[in-house]
Amino acid sequence: MFAVSAVRISPEDPLSGLELGERPEPGTEAPLPPGWTTVTVKAASLNHHDLWSLRGVGITDKQLPMVLGCDGAGVDEDGNEVVIHSVIGGLGTDEPRSILTEKYDGTFAQKVAVPRWNLLPKPKELSFEEACCLPTAWLTAYRMLFTNSGVRPGGTVLVQGAGGGVATALVVLGKAAGYRMWVTSRDAAKGERAVALGADRAFASGERLPERVDAVMETVGAATWSHSVHSLKAGGSLVISGATSGSDPSRGELTRIFFQEMRVVGSTMGDKDELAGLLSLCANSGVRPVIDTVLPLDRAREGFARMADGEQFGKIVFTV
């Protein structure tokens, strides 16, 4: 089968380890584990996690080659249209928690193997391209806003770094839920696009806000950390799900955090029930993922390059 794989690790030149070509279909070299099945992939979306894998984060040379891709939607062995929850194992199972591409081959292929438990029905209202955007970036945003922020509708939420998949999801979901959504960006055009999506205001990165906010959604990390802390109300929540600019800010801001009784909450992905809630929200409300580019899988290198250059606004999708 045709697949997009990591075959080498290079922190300096991650795309040099990307290979497009033939790989064995799941189950041909060894039987699938009990309870596992295969899905014929129709669409899969790109995440920063895939770039980090090529840099060697969360994966070692011993695990290569590894088919990349956390997100996917397709058709199961019984002909059902499904969406794949990409978190394998975890609490309540004997399987240590991992995400597709960390231990098991991912979705950038004609077929992928996953536990049957990880399959959810694809709502008929969503296309395969839309549905495949939800299980990682959009699920992360859903959990950040609705499980971990503690903000009621009507509150003000700041999203650092408009443009990425999680950031655009936060804007769209937050607006649908009745939050006042503010964004920051180094790129004025991306800020304007966020406003067109529903953000109430856009600010330059690091710009002083007119008032402090109830919660900050932080995926940028070191570059925006101090601004996030200083933008937050006393008792507010700073929800972190990533650190694309680095995980070691020059100032920890610990005194301000404890004196202002702020909540710093780590947030990773989401569980199957939350994904079901997200799918239902999109199906019933008309909310749709923001898609930047759709490419056939054999042009995946173009999508990876676009993400590496920071050019995308929303999700990059590969069709199979």
PDB file of C-alpha atoms in Angstrom:
ATOM      1  CA  MET A   1       0.000   0.000   0.000  1.00  0.00           C
ATOM      2  CA  PHE A   2       1.088   3.614  -0.514  1.00  0.00           C
ATOM      3  CA  ALA A   3       2.125   5.389   2.683  1.00  0.00           C
ATOM      4  CA  VAL A   4       4.008   8.422   4.024  1.00  0.00           C
ATOM      5  CA  SER A   5       6.632   7.370   6.564  1.00  0.00           C
ATOM      6  CA  ALA A   6       9.396   8.656   8.791  1.00  0.00           C
ATOM      7  CA  VAL A   7      12.538   6.717   7.846  1.00  0.00           C
ATOM      8  CA  ARG A   8      15.205   8.954   9.425  1.00  0.00           C
ATOM      9  CA  ILE A   9      15.320  11.423  12.294  1.00  0.00           C
ATOM     10  CA  SER A  10      16.811  14.868  11.736  1.00  0.00           C
ATOM     11  CA  PRO A  11      16.174  17.713  14.206  1.00  0.00           C
ATOM     12  CA  GLU A  12      17.753  20.197  11.787  1.00  0.00           C
ATOM     13  CA  ASP A  13      16.140  19.010   8.538  1.00  0.00           C
ATOM     14  CA  PRO A  14      13.033  17.004   9.450  1.00  0.00           C
ATOM     15  CA  LEU A  15      11.703  16.682   5.899  1.00  0.00           C
ATOM     16  CA  SER A  16      14.859  14.792   4.866  1.00  0.00           C
ATOM     17  CA  GLY A  17      13.518  11.810   6.815  1.00  0.00           C
ATOM     18  CA  LEU A  18      10.176  11.772   5.002  1.00  0.00           C
ATOM     19  CA  GLU A  19       9.598   8.931   2.526  1.00  0.00           C
ATOM     20  CA  LEU A  20       6.637   8.378   0.204  1.00  0.00           C
ATOM     21  CA  GLY A  21       6.269   4.852  -1.145  1.00  0.00           C
ATOM     22  CA  GLU A  22       5.074   1.307  -0.641  1.00  0.00           C
ATOM     23  CA  ARG A  23       4.643  -0.257   2.805  1.00  0.00           C
ATOM     24  CA  PRO A  24       3.108  -3.622   3.820  1.00  0.00           C
ATOM     25  CA  GLU A  25      -0.608  -3.535   4.566  1.00  0.00           C
ATOM     26  CA  PRO A  26      -1.545  -3.999   8.239  1.00  0.00           C
ATOM     27  CA  GLY A  27      -1.822  -7.674   9.166  1.00  0.00           C
ATOM     28  CA  THR A  28       0.258  -9.009   6.263  1.00  0.00           C
ATOM     29  CA  GLU A  29       3.563  -9.406   8.131  1.00  0.00           C
ATOM     30  CA  ALA A  30       2.036 -10.321  11.510  1.00  0.00           C
ATOM     31  CA  PRO A  31      -1.527 -10.945  12.722  1.00  0.00           C
ATOM     32  CA  LEU A  32      -3.359  -7.976  14.187  1.00  0.00           C
ATOM     33  CA  PRO A  33      -3.676  -7.973  17.997  1.00  0.00           C
ATOM     34  CA  PRO A  34      -6.970  -9.262  19.421  1.00  0.00           C
ATOM     35  CA  GLY A  35      -9.679  -6.639  19.178  1.00  0.00           C
ATOM     36  CA  TRP A  36      -7.951  -4.721  16.375  1.00  0.00           C
ATOM     37  CA  THR A  37      -9.277  -4.059  12.887  1.00  0.00           C
ATOM     38  CA  THR A  38      -8.321  -2.155   9.758  1.00  0.00           C
ATOM     39  CA  VAL A  39      -9.761   1.034   8.292  1.00  0.00           C
ATOM     40  CA  THR A  40      -9.511   2.038   4.650  1.00  0.00           C
ATOM     41  CA  VAL A  41      -8.424   5.654   4.967  1.00  0.00           C
ATOM     42  CA  LYS A  42     -10.287   8.274   2.939  1.00  0.00           C
ATOM     43  CA  ALA A  43      -8.758  11.410   4.425  1.00  0.00           C
ATOM     44  CA  ALA A  44      -6.124  12.243   7.049  1.00  0.00           C
ATOM     45  CA  SER A  45      -4.899  15.562   8.422  1.00  0.00           C
ATOM     46  CA  LEU A  46      -1.444  16.828   9.282  1.00  0.00           C
ATOM     47  CA  ASN A  47      -0.400  17.923  12.777  1.00  0.00           C
ATOM     48  CA  HIS A  48       2.713  19.489  14.236  1.00  0.00           C
ATOM     49  CA  HIS A  49       3.111  16.153  16.011  1.00  0.00           C
ATOM     50  CA  ASP A  50       4.118  14.665  12.637  1.00  0.00           C
ATOM     51  CA  LEU A  51       6.878  17.235  12.196  1.00  0.00           C
ATOM     52  CA  TRP A  52       8.073  16.645  15.742  1.00  0.00           C
ATOM     53  CA  SER A  53       8.231  12.907  15.031  1.00  0.00           C
ATOM     54  CA  LEU A  54      10.588  13.611  12.112  1.00  0.00           C
ATOM     55  CA  ARG A  55      12.721  15.609  14.550  1.00  0.00           C
ATOM     56  CA  GLY A  56      12.874  12.650  16.945  1.00  0.00           C
ATOM     57  CA  VAL A  57      10.433  13.832  19.606  1.00  0.00           C
ATOM     58  CA  GLY A  58       8.518  10.887  21.084  1.00  0.00           C
ATOM     59  CA  ILE A  59      10.162   8.386  18.737  1.00  0.00           C
ATOM     60  CA  THR A  60      13.599   6.806  18.292  1.00  0.00           C
ATOM     61  CA  ASP A  61      15.536   5.339  15.376  1.00  0.00           C
ATOM     62  CA  LYS A  62      14.676   1.850  16.637  1.00  0.00           C
ATOM     63  CA  GLN A  63      10.978   2.461  15.843  1.00  0.00           C
ATOM     64  CA  LEU A  64      11.576   3.449  12.223  1.00  0.00           C
ATOM     65  CA  PRO A  65      10.192   3.219   9.640  1.00  0.00           C
ATOM     66  CA  MET A  66       6.941   4.587  11.040  1.00  0.00           C
ATOM     67  CA  VAL A  67       3.886   5.573   9.016  1.00  0.00           C
ATOM     68  CA  LEU A  68       2.977   9.094  10.113  1.00  0.00           C
ATOM     69  CA  GLY A  69      -0.464  10.603  10.700  1.00  0.00           C
ATOM     70  CA  CYS A  70      -2.518  10.858  13.902  1.00  0.00           C
ATOM     71  CA  ASP A  71      -5.848  11.864  12.394  1.00  0.00           C
ATOM     72  CA  GLY A  72      -7.990   9.919   9.982  1.00  0.00           C
ATOM     73  CA  ALA A  73     -11.458   9.086   8.732  1.00  0.00           C
ATOM     74  CA  GLY A  74     -12.443   6.237   6.473  1.00  0.00           C
ATOM     75  CA  VAL A  75     -14.432   3.033   6.083  1.00  0.00           C
ATOM     76  CA  ASP A  76     -14.172   0.051   8.438  1.00  0.00           C
ATOM     77  CA  GLU A  77     -14.206  -3.629   7.442  1.00  0.00           C
ATOM     78  CA  ASP A  78     -18.019  -3.694   7.657  1.00  0.00           C
ATOM     79  CA  GLY A  79     -18.454  -0.728   5.328  1.00  0.00           C
ATOM     80  CA  ASN A  80     -19.234   1.821   8.054  1.00  0.00           C
ATOM     81  CA  GLU A  81     -17.951   5.387   7.734  1.00  0.00           C
ATOM     82  CA  VAL A  82     -15.835   6.041  10.826  1.00  0.00           C
ATOM     83  CA  VAL A  83     -13.583   8.547  12.561  1.00  0.00           C
ATOM     84  CA  ILE A  84     -10.480   7.271  14.370  1.00  0.00           C
ATOM     85  CA  HIS A  85      -9.716   8.251  17.958  1.00  0.00           C
ATOM     86  CA  SER A  86      -5.926   8.286  17.841  1.00  0.00           C
ATOM     87  CA  VAL A  87      -5.131   7.677  21.527  1.00  0.00           C
ATOM     88  CA  ILE A  88      -4.297   3.994  22.029  1.00  0.00           C
ATOM     89  CA  GLY A  89      -4.501   2.498  25.526  1.00  0.00           C
ATOM     90  CA  GLY A  90      -4.254   4.492  28.736  1.00  0.00           C
ATOM     91  CA  LEU A  91      -6.338   4.485  31.895  1.00  0.00           C
ATOM     92  CA  GLY A  92      -8.369   1.341  32.484  1.00  0.00           C
ATOM     93  CA  THR A  93      -6.385  -0.778  30.019  1.00  0.00           C
ATOM     94  CA  ASP A  94      -3.247  -2.898  30.080  1.00  0.00           C
ATOM     95  CA  GLU A  95      -1.913  -0.935  27.104  1.00  0.00           C
ATOM     96  CA  PRO A  96       0.346   2.044  27.956  1.00  0.00           C
ATOM     97  CA  ARG A  97      -1.052   5.281  26.571  1.00  0.00           C
ATOM     98  CA  SER A  98       0.312   6.381  23.205  1.00  0.00           C
ATOM     99  CA  ILE A  99      -0.798   8.295  20.131  1.00  0.00           C
ATOM    100  CA  LEU A 100      -0.728   6.791  16.660  1.00  0.00           C
ATOM    101  CA  THR A 101       2.795   7.190  15.182  1.00  0.00           C
ATOM    102  CA  GLU A 102       4.453   6.914  18.608  1.00  0.00           C
ATOM    103  CA  LYS A 103       4.170   3.110  18.849  1.00  0.00           C
ATOM    104  CA  TYR A 104       1.836   2.085  16.022  1.00  0.00           C
ATOM    105  CA  ASP A 105       1.725   3.110  12.359  1.00  0.00           C
ATOM    106  CA  GLY A 106      -0.499   6.065  11.608  1.00  0.00           C
ATOM    107  CA  THR A 107      -3.084   7.207   9.102  1.00  0.00           C
ATOM    108  CA  PHE A 108      -1.021   8.537   6.174  1.00  0.00           C
ATOM    109  CA  ALA A 109      -1.604   5.305   4.278  1.00  0.00           C
ATOM    110  CA  GLN A 110      -4.262   3.493   2.329  1.00  0.00           C
ATOM    111  CA  LYS A 111      -5.044   1.384   5.409  1.00  0.00           C
ATOM    112  CA  VAL A 112      -4.429   1.712   9.142  1.00  0.00           C
ATOM    113  CA  ALA A 113      -4.863  -0.776  11.982  1.00  0.00           C
ATOM    114  CA  VAL A 114      -6.474   0.345  15.259  1.00  0.00           C
ATOM    115  CA  PRO A 115      -8.469  -1.184  18.115  1.00  0.00           C
ATOM    116  CA  ARG A 116     -12.175  -1.453  17.250  1.00  0.00           C
ATOM    117  CA  TRP A 117     -12.865   0.530  20.433  1.00  0.00           C
ATOM    118  CA  ASN A 118     -11.157   3.553  18.825  1.00  0.00           C
ATOM    119  CA  LEU A 119     -13.700   3.875  16.013  1.00  0.00           C
ATOM    120  CA  LEU A 120     -16.607   6.310  16.179  1.00  0.00           C
ATOM    121  CA  PRO A 121     -19.368   6.709  13.589  1.00  0.00           C
ATOM    122  CA  LYS A 122     -18.719   9.581  11.193  1.00  0.00           C
ATOM    123  CA  PRO A 123     -21.713  11.939  11.204  1.00  0.00           C
ATOM    124  CA  LYS A 124     -23.326  12.079   7.779  1.00  0.00           C
ATOM    125  CA  GLU A 125     -23.240  15.872   7.992  1.00  0.00           C
ATOM    126  CA  LEU A 126     -19.417  15.877   7.840  1.00  0.00           C
ATOM    127  CA  SER A 127     -17.282  15.050   4.819  1.00  0.00           C
ATOM    128  CA  PHE A 128     -14.286  12.744   5.262  1.00  0.00           C
ATOM    129  CA  GLU A 129     -12.032  15.789   4.843  1.00  0.00           C
ATOM    130  CA  GLU A 130     -13.839  17.644   7.633  1.00  0.00           C
ATOM    131  CA  ALA A 131     -14.115  14.660   9.961  1.00  0.00           C
ATOM    132  CA  CYS A 132     -10.417  13.782   9.761  1.00  0.00           C
ATOM    133  CA  CYS A 133      -9.479  17.201  11.164  1.00  0.00           C
ATOM    134  CA  LEU A 134     -11.187  16.608  14.498  1.00  0.00           C
ATOM    135  CA  PRO A 135      -9.422  13.855  16.514  1.00  0.00           C
ATOM    136  CA  THR A 136      -6.200  15.737  17.400  1.00  0.00           C
ATOM    137  CA  ALA A 137      -6.167  19.539  17.007  1.00  0.00           C
ATOM    138  CA  TRP A 138      -9.901  20.089  17.316  1.00  0.00           C
ATOM    139  CA  LEU A 139     -10.272  17.566  20.123  1.00  0.00           C
ATOM    140  CA  THR A 140      -7.381  19.272  21.931  1.00  0.00           C
ATOM    141  CA  ALA A 141      -9.181  22.611  21.586  1.00  0.00           C
ATOM    142  CA  TYR A 142     -12.484  21.105  22.756  1.00  0.00           C
ATOM    143  CA  ARG A 143     -10.881  19.732  25.927  1.00  0.00           C
ATOM    144  CA  MET A 144      -8.970  22.966  26.591  1.00  0.00           C
ATOM    145  CA  LEU A 145     -12.104  25.097  26.383  1.00  0.00           C
ATOM    146  CA  PHE A 146     -14.878  22.927  27.739  1.00  0.00           C
ATOM    147  CA  THR A 147     -13.133  20.601  30.194  1.00  0.00           C
ATOM    148  CA  ASN A 148     -10.141  22.526  31.519  1.00  0.00           C
ATOM    149  CA  SER A 149     -10.668  26.294  31.219  1.00  0.00           C
ATOM    150  CA  GLY A 150     -13.498  26.689  33.722  1.00  0.00           C
ATOM    151  CA  VAL A 151     -14.827  29.657  31.715  1.00  0.00           C
ATOM    152  CA  ARG A 152     -18.566  30.175  31.408  1.00  0.00           C
ATOM    153  CA  PRO A 153     -20.160  31.423  28.192  1.00  0.00           C
ATOM    154  CA  GLY A 154     -19.742  35.187  28.079  1.00  0.00           C
ATOM    155  CA  GLY A 155     -16.198  35.043  29.464  1.00  0.00           C
ATOM    156  CA  THR A 156     -13.149  36.307  27.596  1.00  0.00           C
ATOM    157  CA  VAL A 157     -10.561  33.865  26.275  1.00  0.00           C
ATOM    158  CA  LEU A 158      -7.189  34.776  24.744  1.00  0.00           C
ATOM    159  CA  VAL A 159      -5.708  32.423  22.134  1.00  0.00           C
ATOM    160  CA  GLN A 160      -1.972  32.834  21.600  1.00  0.00           C
ATOM    161  CA  GLY A 161      -0.710  32.393  18.037  1.00  0.00           C
ATOM    162  CA  ALA A 162      -3.565  32.555  15.518  1.00  0.00           C
ATOM    163  CA  GLY A 163      -3.253  30.348  12.468  1.00  0.00           C
ATOM    164  CA  GLY A 164      -2.420  26.843  13.641  1.00  0.00           C
ATOM    165  CA  GLY A 165      -4.890  23.994  13.781  1.00  0.00           C
ATOM    166  CA  VAL A 166      -5.531  24.176  17.536  1.00  0.00           C
ATOM    167  CA  ALA A 167      -5.722  27.981  17.518  1.00  0.00           C
ATOM    168  CA  THR A 168      -8.288  28.129  14.719  1.00  0.00           C
ATOM    169  CA  ALA A 169     -10.315  25.382  16.391  1.00  0.00           C
ATOM    170  CA  LEU A 170     -10.299  27.344  19.645  1.00  0.00           C
ATOM    171  CA  VAL A 171     -11.643  30.431  17.884  1.00  0.00           C
ATOM    172  CA  VAL A 172     -14.448  28.617  16.089  1.00  0.00           C
ATOM    173  CA  LEU A 173     -15.497  26.454  19.045  1.00  0.00           C
ATOM    174  CA  GLY A 174     -15.228  29.305  21.536  1.00  0.00           C
ATOM    175  CA  LYS A 175     -17.354  31.610  19.420  1.00  0.00           C
ATOM    176  CA  ALA A 176     -19.972  28.867  18.964  1.00  0.00           C
ATOM    177  CA  ALA A 177     -20.113  28.428  22.745  1.00  0.00           C
ATOM    178  CA  GLY A 178     -20.627  32.122  23.469  1.00  0.00           C
ATOM    179  CA  TYR A 179     -17.162  33.158  24.634  1.00  0.00           C
ATOM    180  CA  ARG A 180     -15.567  36.481  23.704  1.00  0.00           C
ATOM    181  CA  MET A 181     -12.511  35.323  21.760  1.00  0.00           C
ATOM    182  CA  TRP A 182      -9.293  37.348  21.422  1.00  0.00           C
ATOM    183  CA  VAL A 183      -6.228  36.210  19.485  1.00  0.00           C
ATOM    184  CA  THR A 184      -2.610  37.235  19.053  1.00  0.00           C
ATOM    185  CA  SER A 185      -0.392  36.765  16.029  1.00  0.00           C
ATOM    186  CA  ARG A 186       2.963  37.884  14.645  1.00  0.00           C
ATOM    187  CA  ASP A 187       1.227  38.070  11.258  1.00  0.00           C
ATOM    188  CA  ALA A 188      -1.446  40.768  10.913  1.00  0.00           C
ATOM    189  CA  ALA A 189      -3.055  38.875   8.028  1.00  0.00           C
ATOM    190  CA  LYS A 190      -3.543  35.791  10.216  1.00  0.00           C
ATOM    191  CA  GLY A 191      -5.079  37.980  12.883  1.00  0.00           C
ATOM    192  CA  GLU A 192      -7.509  39.389  10.333  1.00  0.00           C
ATOM    193  CA  ARG A 193      -8.436  35.879   9.181  1.00  0.00           C
ATOM    194  CA  ALA A 194      -9.079  34.868  12.793  1.00  0.00           C
ATOM    195  CA  VAL A 195     -11.465  37.812  13.133  1.00  0.00           C
ATOM    196  CA  ALA A 196     -13.207  36.717   9.929  1.00  0.00           C
ATOM    197  CA  LEU A 197     -13.671  33.277  11.538  1.00  0.00           C
ATOM    198  CA  GLY A 198     -15.313  34.784  14.591  1.00  0.00           C
ATOM    199  CA  ALA A 199     -12.597  36.158  16.874  1.00  0.00           C
ATOM    200  CA  ASP A 200     -13.755  39.416  18.462  1.00  0.00           C
ATOM    201  CA  ARG A 201     -10.335  41.100  18.370  1.00  0.00           C
ATOM    202  CA  ALA A 202      -6.807  40.412  17.166  1.00  0.00           C
ATOM    203  CA  PHE A 203      -3.640  41.806  18.715  1.00  0.00           C
ATOM    204  CA  ALA A 204       0.025  41.749  17.787  1.00  0.00           C
ATOM    205  CA  SER A 205       2.097  39.203  19.692  1.00  0.00           C
ATOM    206  CA  GLY A 206       3.033  40.656  23.064  1.00  0.00           C
ATOM    207  CA  GLU A 207       0.688  43.644  22.741  1.00  0.00           C
ATOM    208  CA  ARG A 208      -0.828  44.946  25.970  1.00  0.00           C
ATOM    209  CA  LEU A 209      -4.505  44.013  26.137  1.00  0.00           C
ATOM    210  CA  PRO A 210      -7.240  46.521  27.047  1.00  0.00           C
ATOM    211  CA  GLU A 211      -8.261  44.307  29.957  1.00  0.00           C
ATOM    212  CA  ARG A 212      -7.233  41.005  31.496  1.00  0.00           C
ATOM    213  CA  VAL A 213      -8.953  37.815  30.390  1.00  0.00           C
ATOM    214  CA  ASP A 214     -10.630  34.881  32.136  1.00  0.00           C
ATOM    215  CA  ALA A 215      -8.459  32.259  30.443  1.00  0.00           C
ATOM    216  CA  VAL A 216      -5.488  31.995  28.108  1.00  0.00           C
ATOM    217  CA  MET A 217      -5.107  29.127  25.663  1.00  0.00           C
ATOM    218  CA  GLU A 218      -1.356  28.550  25.323  1.00  0.00           C
ATOM    219  CA  THR A 219       0.159  26.421  22.558  1.00  0.00           C
ATOM    220  CA  VAL A 220       3.151  28.620  21.657  1.00  0.00           C
ATOM    221  CA  GLY A 221       5.214  28.213  24.824  1.00  0.00           C
ATOM    222  CA  ALA A 222       8.349  30.155  25.715  1.00  0.00           C
ATOM    223  CA  ALA A 223       7.794  33.049  23.299  1.00  0.00           C
ATOM    224  CA  THR A 224       4.382  33.979  24.723  1.00  0.00           C
ATOM    225  CA  TRP A 225       4.526  32.651  28.296  1.00  0.00           C
ATOM    226  CA  SER A 226       5.101  35.963  30.099  1.00  0.00           C
ATOM    227  CA  HIS A 227       2.454  37.703  28.007  1.00  0.00           C
ATOM    228  CA  SER A 228      -0.003  34.915  28.833  1.00  0.00           C
ATOM    229  CA  VAL A 229       0.579  35.232  32.578  1.00  0.00           C
ATOM    230  CA  HIS A 230       0.361  39.042  32.550  1.00  0.00           C
ATOM    231  CA  SER A 231      -2.822  38.955  30.423  1.00  0.00           C
ATOM    232  CA  LEU A 232      -4.706  36.757  32.905  1.00  0.00           C
ATOM    233  CA  LYS A 233      -7.116  37.887  35.610  1.00  0.00           C
ATOM    234  CA  ALA A 234      -6.496  36.906  39.205  1.00  0.00           C
ATOM    235  CA  GLY A 235      -7.901  33.409  39.618  1.00  0.00           C
ATOM    236  CA  GLY A 236      -7.949  32.827  35.875  1.00  0.00           C
ATOM    237  CA  SER A 237      -6.852  29.730  34.007  1.00  0.00           C
ATOM    238  CA  LEU A 238      -3.811  29.305  31.776  1.00  0.00           C
ATOM    239  CA  VAL A 239      -4.384  26.122  29.773  1.00  0.00           C
ATOM    240  CA  ILE A 240      -1.312  24.661  28.061  1.00  0.00           C
ATOM    241  CA  SER A 241      -1.401  22.055  25.317  1.00  0.00           C
ATOM    242  CA  GLY A 242       1.839  22.746  23.470  1.00  0.00           C
ATOM    243  CA  ALA A 243       5.071  24.697  23.263  1.00  0.00           C
ATOM    244  CA  THR A 244       5.957  25.116  19.600  1.00  0.00           C
ATOM    245  CA  SER A 245       8.438  27.920  20.374  1.00  0.00           C
ATOM    246  CA  GLY A 246      10.159  25.955  23.149  1.00  0.00           C
ATOM    247  CA  SER A 247       9.304  24.757  26.630  1.00  0.00           C
ATOM    248  CA  ASP A 248      11.756  26.847  28.715  1.00  0.00           C
ATOM    249  CA  PRO A 249      10.631  30.476  29.073  1.00  0.00           C
ATOM    250  CA  SER A 250      13.231  32.957  30.337  1.00  0.00           C
ATOM    251  CA  ARG A 251      10.968  33.868  33.284  1.00  0.00           C
ATOM    252  CA  GLY A 252       8.731  31.423  35.117  1.00  0.00           C
ATOM    253  CA  GLU A 253       6.485  34.165  36.554  1.00  0.00           C
ATOM    254  CA  LEU A 254       5.958  31.985  39.633  1.00  0.00           C
ATOM    255  CA  THR A 255       5.433  34.866  42.069  1.00  0.00           C
ATOM    256  CA  ARG A 256       2.682  36.384  39.958  1.00  0.00           C
ATOM    257  CA  ILE A 257       1.050  32.984  39.449  1.00  0.00           C
ATOM    258  CA  PHE A 258       0.786  32.112  43.124  1.00  0.00           C
ATOM    259  CA  PHE A 259       0.067  35.658  44.353  1.00  0.00           C
ATOM    260  CA  GLN A 260      -2.769  36.036  41.829  1.00  0.00           C
ATOM    261  CA  GLU A 261      -3.973  32.473  42.525  1.00  0.00           C
ATOM    262  CA  MET A 262      -3.925  31.558  38.847  1.00  0.00           C
ATOM    263  CA  ARG A 263      -4.586  28.049  37.617  1.00  0.00           C
ATOM    264  CA  VAL A 264      -2.032  26.505  35.269  1.00  0.00           C
ATOM    265  CA  VAL A 265      -3.591  23.462  33.630  1.00  0.00           C
ATOM    266  CA  GLY A 266      -1.901  20.967  31.349  1.00  0.00           C
ATOM    267  CA  SER A 267      -4.195  19.632  28.631  1.00  0.00           C
ATOM    268  CA  THR A 268      -3.452  16.812  26.209  1.00  0.00           C
ATOM    269  CA  MET A 269      -5.755  15.602  23.453  1.00  0.00           C
ATOM    270  CA  GLY A 270      -9.097  14.329  24.757  1.00  0.00           C
ATOM    271  CA  ASP A 271     -10.884  11.075  25.483  1.00  0.00           C
ATOM    272  CA  LYS A 272     -13.306   9.141  23.305  1.00  0.00           C
ATOM    273  CA  ASP A 273     -16.381  10.633  24.977  1.00  0.00           C
ATOM    274  CA  GLU A 274     -15.083  14.137  24.317  1.00  0.00           C
ATOM    275  CA  LEU A 275     -14.472  13.252  20.665  1.00  0.00           C
ATOM    276  CA  ALA A 276     -18.052  11.965  20.451  1.00  0.00           C
ATOM    277  CA  GLY A 277     -19.220  15.280  21.910  1.00  0.00           C
ATOM    278  CA  LEU A 278     -17.152  17.232  19.402  1.00  0.00           C
ATOM    279  CA  LEU A 279     -18.525  15.214  16.489  1.00  0.00           C
ATOM    280  CA  SER A 280     -22.065  15.802  17.715  1.00  0.00           C
ATOM    281  CA  LEU A 281     -21.426  19.525  18.192  1.00  0.00           C
ATOM    282  CA  CYS A 282     -20.176  19.872  14.618  1.00  0.00           C
ATOM    283  CA  ALA A 283     -22.992  17.780  13.171  1.00  0.00           C
ATOM    284  CA  ASN A 284     -25.768  19.627  15.015  1.00  0.00           C
ATOM    285  CA  SER A 285     -24.480  23.203  15.071  1.00  0.00           C
ATOM    286  CA  GLY A 286     -23.029  23.665  11.618  1.00  0.00           C
ATOM    287  CA  VAL A 287     -19.525  24.256  13.038  1.00  0.00           C
ATOM    288  CA  ARG A 288     -16.913  22.999  10.591  1.00  0.00           C
ATOM    289  CA  PRO A 289     -13.140  22.631  10.818  1.00  0.00           C
ATOM    290  CA  VAL A 290     -11.080  25.291   9.091  1.00  0.00           C
ATOM    291  CA  ILE A 291      -9.203  23.649   6.217  1.00  0.00           C
ATOM    292  CA  ASP A 292      -6.177  25.393   4.736  1.00  0.00           C
ATOM    293  CA  THR A 293      -5.216  22.960   1.966  1.00  0.00           C
ATOM    294  CA  VAL A 294      -6.373  19.609   0.582  1.00  0.00           C
ATOM    295  CA  LEU A 295      -3.736  17.529  -1.230  1.00  0.00           C
ATOM    296  CA  PRO A 296      -3.611  13.939  -2.500  1.00  0.00           C
ATOM    297  CA  LEU A 297      -1.438  11.739  -0.297  1.00  0.00           C
ATOM    298  CA  ASP A 298       1.242  11.466  -2.971  1.00  0.00           C
ATOM    299  CA  ARG A 299       1.806  15.236  -2.578  1.00  0.00           C
ATOM    300  CA  ALA A 300       2.180  15.029   1.192  1.00  0.00           C
ATOM    301  CA  ARG A 301       5.684  16.522   1.091  1.00  0.00           C
ATOM    302  CA  GLU A 302       4.141  19.817  -0.052  1.00  0.00           C
ATOM    303  CA  GLY A 303       1.862  19.826   2.968  1.00  0.00           C
ATOM    304  CA  PHE A 304       4.712  19.091   5.365  1.00  0.00           C
ATOM    305  CA  ALA A 305       6.753  21.924   3.827  1.00  0.00           C
ATOM    306  CA  ARG A 306       3.829  24.329   4.151  1.00  0.00           C
ATOM    307  CA  MET A 307       3.468  23.509   7.850  1.00  0.00           C
ATOM    308  CA  ALA A 308       7.227  23.687   8.468  1.00  0.00           C
ATOM    309  CA  ASP A 309       7.273  27.181   6.928  1.00  0.00           C
ATOM    310  CA  GLY A 310       4.348  28.307   9.076  1.00  0.00           C
ATOM    311  CA  GLU A 311       2.271  29.231   6.034  1.00  0.00           C
ATOM    312  CA  GLN A 312      -0.953  27.387   6.885  1.00  0.00           C
ATOM    313  CA  PHE A 313      -4.121  28.794   8.434  1.00  0.00           C
ATOM    314  CA  GLY A 314      -6.173  25.846   9.616  1.00  0.00           C
ATOM    315  CA  LYS A 315      -5.726  22.178   8.789  1.00  0.00           C
ATOM    316  CA  ILE A 316      -3.759  20.559   5.977  1.00  0.00           C
ATOM    317  CA  VAL A 317      -5.609  17.487   4.717  1.00  0.00           C
ATOM    318  CA  PHE A 318      -4.425  14.548   2.614  1.00  0.00           C
ATOM    319  CA  THR A 319      -6.922  12.510   0.618  1.00  0.00           C
ATOM    320  CA  VAL A 320      -6.278   8.829  -0.108  1.00  0.00           C
TER     321      VAL A 320
END
